[in-house]
Amino acid sequence: MIGKELKLAARSLVRSSGFTVVAVLTLALGIGASTAIFTVVRSVLLEALPYDEPDELVRFWTYWDDYPRGSISEPEYFDYLDQNQVFRHIAIYRGRSSNLSVGNGDPERVLICDATGQFFPLLGVPSLLGRTLGPDDDEPSSARVAVASFGLWQRSLGGDAAAVGRTIHIEGEAHTLVGIMPPDFSYPNHQTELWRATRLDRAKLGSRGNHGYNGIARLGQSVTVEQAQSDVSAIARRLQEQFPDNYPEDSGFGLILVPLFEHTVGSVRPALLVLLAAVGLVLLIACANVANLTLVRAAAKEKEMALRAALGAGRIRLVAGSLAESSILAGAGMMLGIAVAFGCVRAVMVLGPDALPRLESARIDGPVLGFSLLISAVTVLLFGLAPSLRVTRLASRLRESGRSTMGRESQRLRATLVVVQIALAVVLLIGAGLLVRTFENLLQVDPGFRTEQVLTMEMTLGEDGYPDGERRAQFFGELVDALQSLPGVVAAGAISNPPLSGWSNDQSVEVEGFDPPSGFNVFDEVRLVAGRYFETLRIPLLQGETFTGLETRDGPPVVIVSESLARKYWGDASPLGKRLRLEDDEPWKTVVGVVGDIRHQGLSEPIRPTYYVPHAQRPWRGMTISLRSTGEAEAVARAARATAARIDRSQPVYNVRSMSELVSDNVARPRFNTLLLSAFAVVAVSMAAIGIYGVLAYSVGQRTQEIGIRMALGASQRKIPWLVARQGAVLVILGMGLGLALAATLSRLLSSLLFAVSERDPLTFVAAPVVLAAVALLACYVPARRASQVDPIVALRYE
């Protein structure tokens, strides 16, 4: 029976090609979008981290009232290593950008992870070739060895297995390459390309206040995160008692543990769950749309169903026939939907690398295909079973009574489905509108500098060629002067950490004559600048002067402060001529200027008070150079690279990009969320419009005789369209009312994704219904126009 019903259903669908194409495309869109988002959610949120027993891994930070997630110092690491009773392994690590030389090739800039000896045993990931690093490699007297990422091995070492054992040079220092990691290993991030041991010497540890490491640990067997937190909190209290100067009682110092999985995906979970819910609404709208089409088709087949029932076909047989059609449609929709899903996943991977962690592992595989099959089966039930049961019941009634009762009842059901579609479309439109408003607000945030015509590039001097501050200051001073003289360059400068980078370099500041009250935050951002940096980014000078470029290491110590830092310590008084000094920095520095605030952490982050020190007086190895020019960006970049190479070819230039790109990267995640939810909203509105059109078009067909009689009795041709439009307006108003109520309830789920906009923003809650009403008006136009063109004579003979 099943095979026969499927054959009959297939023939019927081929004859009704228009219905079949629209239904399959609608389902393909809903199933494809749902499958794609599930693929991303599964990759990011549902799959376990690719480490041995990942549930046992935790990240840890120092905790301060002003800095909830601070880094770890070397002495603190050994304190927790020696005193804890809950960890099987504990390690600290930090990333650093370094020059790598392989053979006789030009050096390249790579990100290196320096880690303590238990780092690889803790993660439990074996090497692809050779070995990983171990505790013996962490001894101060051990030979220098390194492990390479799969990508670096392929790119710079030719993918040759004989690369294991080769000598490579990091900052001029020879290292033996002892292993290659597999392609899916990327901890702590996918930019890391080399790992080496820190070789910390307990006898020569850095300052207890020099926090520069990240912490990771593996819990002991059967130890919970709560138990581990209690243990390390006790250690923190002992440290406060032992070192009160480093950990004041009112600082809130402690250690905080977070499961590694939560640390990795916690920040993106709300957005992904919102997108998953949104695509679920799109699927429901698709099902409602196809259910509407199915009811229209069933109405056309009413006599056929009644005839089959009269000839003895039971209700099960009639339902089986309807479900056969639904199954064929769902199957075809699933197959096409999988193709749509592949395209959507690729699009997400293009849009989302900077917005989502673990996105590189997203793939459509067996479990994803199983999910697609599941939602296809669910759609059969959603748009196939209920209409089938209703049609067969009404067909049986028609067989018994000889009169059709289906039109009115099916019309009510179709109208209900349209109302649901409109309501869900309103919810998605409002959600998309709130994210659009958020994105607009972020773009309107004044970063404190001008991005147009500014090119940036980074350089970090190798320790082998630039071991002391004098040489570093000389190099960057010469480079900035040379860049300043390039044709078309208006201004050139450099800074230790660029704006919007997220990098923080806070240090305590002591202000002459200022006695900070209890609990006062004396930690502020420090940036080192060279050349005409403030002029390059057009950061406004509010008082005094900028650096002259003639500052020297042994010259008078000077400092420029931001507007917020000046207000923090001197209120409305002028800070010019006042003095301050940094932690571990003996000389007092005189304030020579005040500049406007800029955002270093991000557009949505609060402004941090900042002081700027001449690079020559505190030379760093790594600087970001900025150029403002009137020329074409690529030409300026080539000239800048050539200029750096003339000064020292062994120091690579990297991360060459415009300042506008840096701003764009800063809003990658909200842009990603906005684009996807907006796309879902557009699809939802389109489907709702199709639903409105379908109901009204069918209504016009059903009311042809009524319209003809009205016109024969003298009804104006202008009034007829209003009969149809009024029916559509009722559906739209009901759907909008329900949608606004749902949106008011559900919008709070978006609160963590919003910036400078209320979750019940009046403008969005007004604009979304207006947009939908305009689309609905267009959907009503064609059926209404068709109704006005009905010929009364033809209508009176209509059957």
PDB file of N, CA, C and O in Angstrom, residues 488-524:
ATOM      1  N   GLY A 488      53.522  61.633   0.080  1.00  0.00           N
ATOM      2  CA  GLY A 488      52.111  61.429   0.395  1.00  0.00           C
ATOM      3  C   GLY A 488      51.818  61.180   1.863  1.00  0.00           C
ATOM      4  O   GLY A 488      50.645  61.185   2.254  1.00  0.00           O
ATOM      5  N   VAL A 489      52.848  60.952   2.679  1.00  0.00           N
ATOM      6  CA  VAL A 489      52.630  60.706   4.107  1.00  0.00           C
ATOM      7  C   VAL A 489      52.498  62.052   4.820  1.00  0.00           C
ATOM      8  O   VAL A 489      53.404  62.886   4.786  1.00  0.00           O
ATOM      9  N   VAL A 490      51.357  62.248   5.461  1.00  0.00           N
ATOM     10  CA  VAL A 490      51.087  63.499   6.163  1.00  0.00           C
ATOM     11  C   VAL A 490      51.700  63.474   7.555  1.00  0.00           C
ATOM     12  O   VAL A 490      52.276  64.474   8.016  1.00  0.00           O
ATOM     13  N   ALA A 491      51.580  62.331   8.247  1.00  0.00           N
ATOM     14  CA  ALA A 491      52.133  62.216   9.597  1.00  0.00           C
ATOM     15  C   ALA A 491      52.374  60.741   9.879  1.00  0.00           C
ATOM     16  O   ALA A 491      51.687  59.862   9.350  1.00  0.00           O
ATOM     17  N   ALA A 492      53.369  60.467  10.733  1.00  0.00           N
ATOM     18  CA  ALA A 492      53.705  59.093  11.104  1.00  0.00           C
ATOM     19  C   ALA A 492      54.025  59.051  12.592  1.00  0.00           C
ATOM     20  O   ALA A 492      54.607  59.989  13.152  1.00  0.00           O
ATOM     21  N   GLY A 493      53.631  57.975  13.228  1.00  0.00           N
ATOM     22  CA  GLY A 493      53.910  57.800  14.658  1.00  0.00           C
ATOM     23  C   GLY A 493      53.778  56.336  15.021  1.00  0.00           C
ATOM     24  O   GLY A 493      53.431  55.485  14.195  1.00  0.00           O
ATOM     25  N   ALA A 494      54.057  56.022  16.273  1.00  0.00           N
ATOM     26  CA  ALA A 494      53.984  54.632  16.732  1.00  0.00           C
ATOM     27  C   ALA A 494      53.499  54.600  18.170  1.00  0.00           C
ATOM     28  O   ALA A 494      53.671  55.563  18.929  1.00  0.00           O
ATOM     29  N   ILE A 495      52.866  53.477  18.545  1.00  0.00           N
ATOM     30  CA  ILE A 495      52.361  53.292  19.904  1.00  0.00           C
ATOM     31  C   ILE A 495      52.548  51.835  20.305  1.00  0.00           C
ATOM     32  O   ILE A 495      52.560  50.937  19.452  1.00  0.00           O
ATOM     33  N   SER A 496      52.689  51.604  21.602  1.00  0.00           N
ATOM     34  CA  SER A 496      52.957  50.238  22.073  1.00  0.00           C
ATOM     35  C   SER A 496      51.749  49.329  21.917  1.00  0.00           C
ATOM     36  O   SER A 496      51.898  48.160  21.574  1.00  0.00           O
ATOM     37  N   ASN A 497      50.547  49.806  22.168  1.00  0.00           N
ATOM     38  CA  ASN A 497      49.324  49.029  21.974  1.00  0.00           C
ATOM     39  C   ASN A 497      48.311  49.905  21.244  1.00  0.00           C
ATOM     40  O   ASN A 497      47.945  50.961  21.756  1.00  0.00           O
ATOM     41  N   PRO A 498      47.855  49.484  20.076  1.00  0.00           N
ATOM     42  CA  PRO A 498      46.968  50.347  19.279  1.00  0.00           C
ATOM     43  C   PRO A 498      45.585  50.459  19.898  1.00  0.00           C
ATOM     44  O   PRO A 498      45.174  49.614  20.702  1.00  0.00           O
ATOM     45  N   PRO A 499      44.829  51.480  19.527  1.00  0.00           N
ATOM     46  CA  PRO A 499      43.452  51.622  20.013  1.00  0.00           C
ATOM     47  C   PRO A 499      42.591  50.438  19.588  1.00  0.00           C
ATOM     48  O   PRO A 499      42.846  49.791  18.567  1.00  0.00           O
ATOM     49  N   LEU A 500      41.575  50.156  20.392  1.00  0.00           N
ATOM     50  CA  LEU A 500      40.576  49.120  20.106  1.00  0.00           C
ATOM     51  C   LEU A 500      41.169  47.715  20.014  1.00  0.00           C
ATOM     52  O   LEU A 500      40.503  46.788  19.577  1.00  0.00           O
ATOM     53  N   SER A 501      42.417  47.552  20.427  1.00  0.00           N
ATOM     54  CA  SER A 501      43.064  46.250  20.315  1.00  0.00           C
ATOM     55  C   SER A 501      42.630  45.290  21.411  1.00  0.00           C
ATOM     56  O   SER A 501      42.791  44.075  21.293  1.00  0.00           O
ATOM     57  N   GLY A 502      42.081  45.821  22.501  1.00  0.00           N
ATOM     58  CA  GLY A 502      41.716  44.979  23.629  1.00  0.00           C
ATOM     59  C   GLY A 502      42.871  44.730  24.576  1.00  0.00           C
ATOM     60  O   GLY A 502      42.675  44.199  25.677  1.00  0.00           O
ATOM     61  N   TRP A 503      44.077  45.101  24.160  1.00  0.00           N
ATOM     62  CA  TRP A 503      45.241  44.892  25.011  1.00  0.00           C
ATOM     63  C   TRP A 503      45.247  45.914  26.149  1.00  0.00           C
ATOM     64  O   TRP A 503      44.998  47.093  25.954  1.00  0.00           O
ATOM     65  N   SER A 504      45.550  45.414  27.327  1.00  0.00           N
ATOM     66  CA  SER A 504      45.609  46.294  28.494  1.00  0.00           C
ATOM     67  C   SER A 504      47.008  46.243  29.088  1.00  0.00           C
ATOM     68  O   SER A 504      47.603  45.170  29.218  1.00  0.00           O
ATOM     69  N   ASN A 505      47.550  47.407  29.393  1.00  0.00           N
ATOM     70  CA  ASN A 505      48.842  47.478  30.074  1.00  0.00           C
ATOM     71  C   ASN A 505      48.697  48.490  31.200  1.00  0.00           C
ATOM     72  O   ASN A 505      49.047  49.652  31.071  1.00  0.00           O
ATOM     73  N   ASP A 506      48.107  48.020  32.290  1.00  0.00           N
ATOM     74  CA  ASP A 506      47.843  48.921  33.399  1.00  0.00           C
ATOM     75  C   ASP A 506      48.949  48.828  34.442  1.00  0.00           C
ATOM     76  O   ASP A 506      49.465  47.749  34.724  1.00  0.00           O
ATOM     77  N   GLN A 507      49.296  49.963  34.987  1.00  0.00           N
ATOM     78  CA  GLN A 507      50.292  50.034  36.049  1.00  0.00           C
ATOM     79  C   GLN A 507      49.821  51.052  37.081  1.00  0.00           C
ATOM     80  O   GLN A 507      49.061  51.969  36.767  1.00  0.00           O
ATOM     81  N   SER A 508      50.306  50.885  38.284  1.00  0.00           N
ATOM     82  CA  SER A 508      49.913  51.837  39.332  1.00  0.00           C
ATOM     83  C   SER A 508      50.660  53.149  39.123  1.00  0.00           C
ATOM     84  O   SER A 508      51.804  53.169  38.667  1.00  0.00           O
ATOM     85  N   VAL A 509      49.993  54.225  39.440  1.00  0.00           N
ATOM     86  CA  VAL A 509      50.584  55.542  39.275  1.00  0.00           C
ATOM     87  C   VAL A 509      50.557  56.266  40.623  1.00  0.00           C
ATOM     88  O   VAL A 509      49.590  56.187  41.378  1.00  0.00           O
ATOM     89  N   GLU A 510      51.636  56.921  40.903  1.00  0.00           N
ATOM     90  CA  GLU A 510      51.727  57.743  42.119  1.00  0.00           C
ATOM     91  C   GLU A 510      51.781  59.199  41.689  1.00  0.00           C
ATOM     92  O   GLU A 510      52.649  59.597  40.914  1.00  0.00           O
ATOM     93  N   VAL A 511      50.812  59.986  42.164  1.00  0.00           N
ATOM     94  CA  VAL A 511      50.715  61.395  41.796  1.00  0.00           C
ATOM     95  C   VAL A 511      51.239  62.235  42.950  1.00  0.00           C
ATOM     96  O   VAL A 511      50.830  62.061  44.112  1.00  0.00           O
ATOM     97  N   GLU A 512      52.146  63.126  42.650  1.00  0.00           N
ATOM     98  CA  GLU A 512      52.758  63.963  43.669  1.00  0.00           C
ATOM     99  C   GLU A 512      51.692  64.814  44.370  1.00  0.00           C
ATOM    100  O   GLU A 512      50.904  65.500  43.720  1.00  0.00           O
ATOM    101  N   GLY A 513      51.641  64.702  45.688  1.00  0.00           N
ATOM    102  CA  GLY A 513      50.697  65.490  46.464  1.00  0.00           C
ATOM    103  C   GLY A 513      49.303  64.912  46.536  1.00  0.00           C
ATOM    104  O   GLY A 513      48.409  65.527  47.132  1.00  0.00           O
ATOM    105  N   PHE A 514      49.080  63.740  45.955  1.00  0.00           N
ATOM    106  CA  PHE A 514      47.747  63.127  45.972  1.00  0.00           C
ATOM    107  C   PHE A 514      47.780  61.889  46.853  1.00  0.00           C
ATOM    108  O   PHE A 514      48.542  60.950  46.606  1.00  0.00           O
ATOM    109  N   ASP A 515      46.955  61.893  47.888  1.00  0.00           N
ATOM    110  CA  ASP A 515      46.871  60.763  48.799  1.00  0.00           C
ATOM    111  C   ASP A 515      45.593  59.988  48.486  1.00  0.00           C
ATOM    112  O   ASP A 515      44.502  60.431  48.842  1.00  0.00           O
ATOM    113  N   PRO A 516      45.707  58.842  47.793  1.00  0.00           N
ATOM    114  CA  PRO A 516      44.488  58.126  47.377  1.00  0.00           C
ATOM    115  C   PRO A 516      43.707  57.603  48.571  1.00  0.00           C
ATOM    116  O   PRO A 516      44.292  57.028  49.495  1.00  0.00           O
ATOM    117  N   PRO A 517      42.408  57.808  48.597  1.00  0.00           N
ATOM    118  CA  PRO A 517      41.584  57.272  49.684  1.00  0.00           C
ATOM    119  C   PRO A 517      41.508  55.748  49.609  1.00  0.00           C
ATOM    120  O   PRO A 517      41.881  55.132  48.608  1.00  0.00           O
ATOM    121  N   SER A 518      41.013  55.133  50.650  1.00  0.00           N
ATOM    122  CA  SER A 518      40.896  53.682  50.700  1.00  0.00           C
ATOM    123  C   SER A 518      40.013  53.180  49.551  1.00  0.00           C
ATOM    124  O   SER A 518      38.940  53.724  49.304  1.00  0.00           O
ATOM    125  N   GLY A 519      40.507  52.163  48.864  1.00  0.00           N
ATOM    126  CA  GLY A 519      39.746  51.583  47.772  1.00  0.00           C
ATOM    127  C   GLY A 519      39.876  52.328  46.452  1.00  0.00           C
ATOM    128  O   GLY A 519      39.294  51.916  45.458  1.00  0.00           O
ATOM    129  N   PHE A 520      40.651  53.421  46.417  1.00  0.00           N
ATOM    130  CA  PHE A 520      40.830  54.198  45.185  1.00  0.00           C
ATOM    131  C   PHE A 520      41.677  53.398  44.193  1.00  0.00           C
ATOM    132  O   PHE A 520      42.722  52.854  44.547  1.00  0.00           O
ATOM    133  N   ASN A 521      41.218  53.324  42.954  1.00  0.00           N
ATOM    134  CA  ASN A 521      41.932  52.563  41.929  1.00  0.00           C
ATOM    135  C   ASN A 521      43.076  53.397  41.359  1.00  0.00           C
ATOM    136  O   ASN A 521      42.852  54.362  40.631  1.00  0.00           O
ATOM    137  N   VAL A 522      44.318  53.015  41.678  1.00  0.00           N
ATOM    138  CA  VAL A 522      45.474  53.764  41.195  1.00  0.00           C
ATOM    139  C   VAL A 522      46.084  53.121  39.955  1.00  0.00           C
ATOM    140  O   VAL A 522      47.141  53.534  39.488  1.00  0.00           O
ATOM    141  N   PHE A 523      45.406  52.087  39.396  1.00  0.00           N
ATOM    142  CA  PHE A 523      45.917  51.429  38.197  1.00  0.00           C
ATOM    143  C   PHE A 523      45.319  52.093  36.959  1.00  0.00           C
ATOM    144  O   PHE A 523      44.105  52.217  36.829  1.00  0.00           O
ATOM    145  N   ASP A 524      46.191  52.536  36.064  1.00  0.00           N
ATOM    146  CA  ASP A 524      45.763  53.192  34.839  1.00  0.00           C
ATOM    147  C   ASP A 524      46.573  52.656  33.665  1.00  0.00           C
ATOM    148  O   ASP A 524      47.617  52.021  33.828  1.00  0.00           O
TER     149      ASP A 524
END
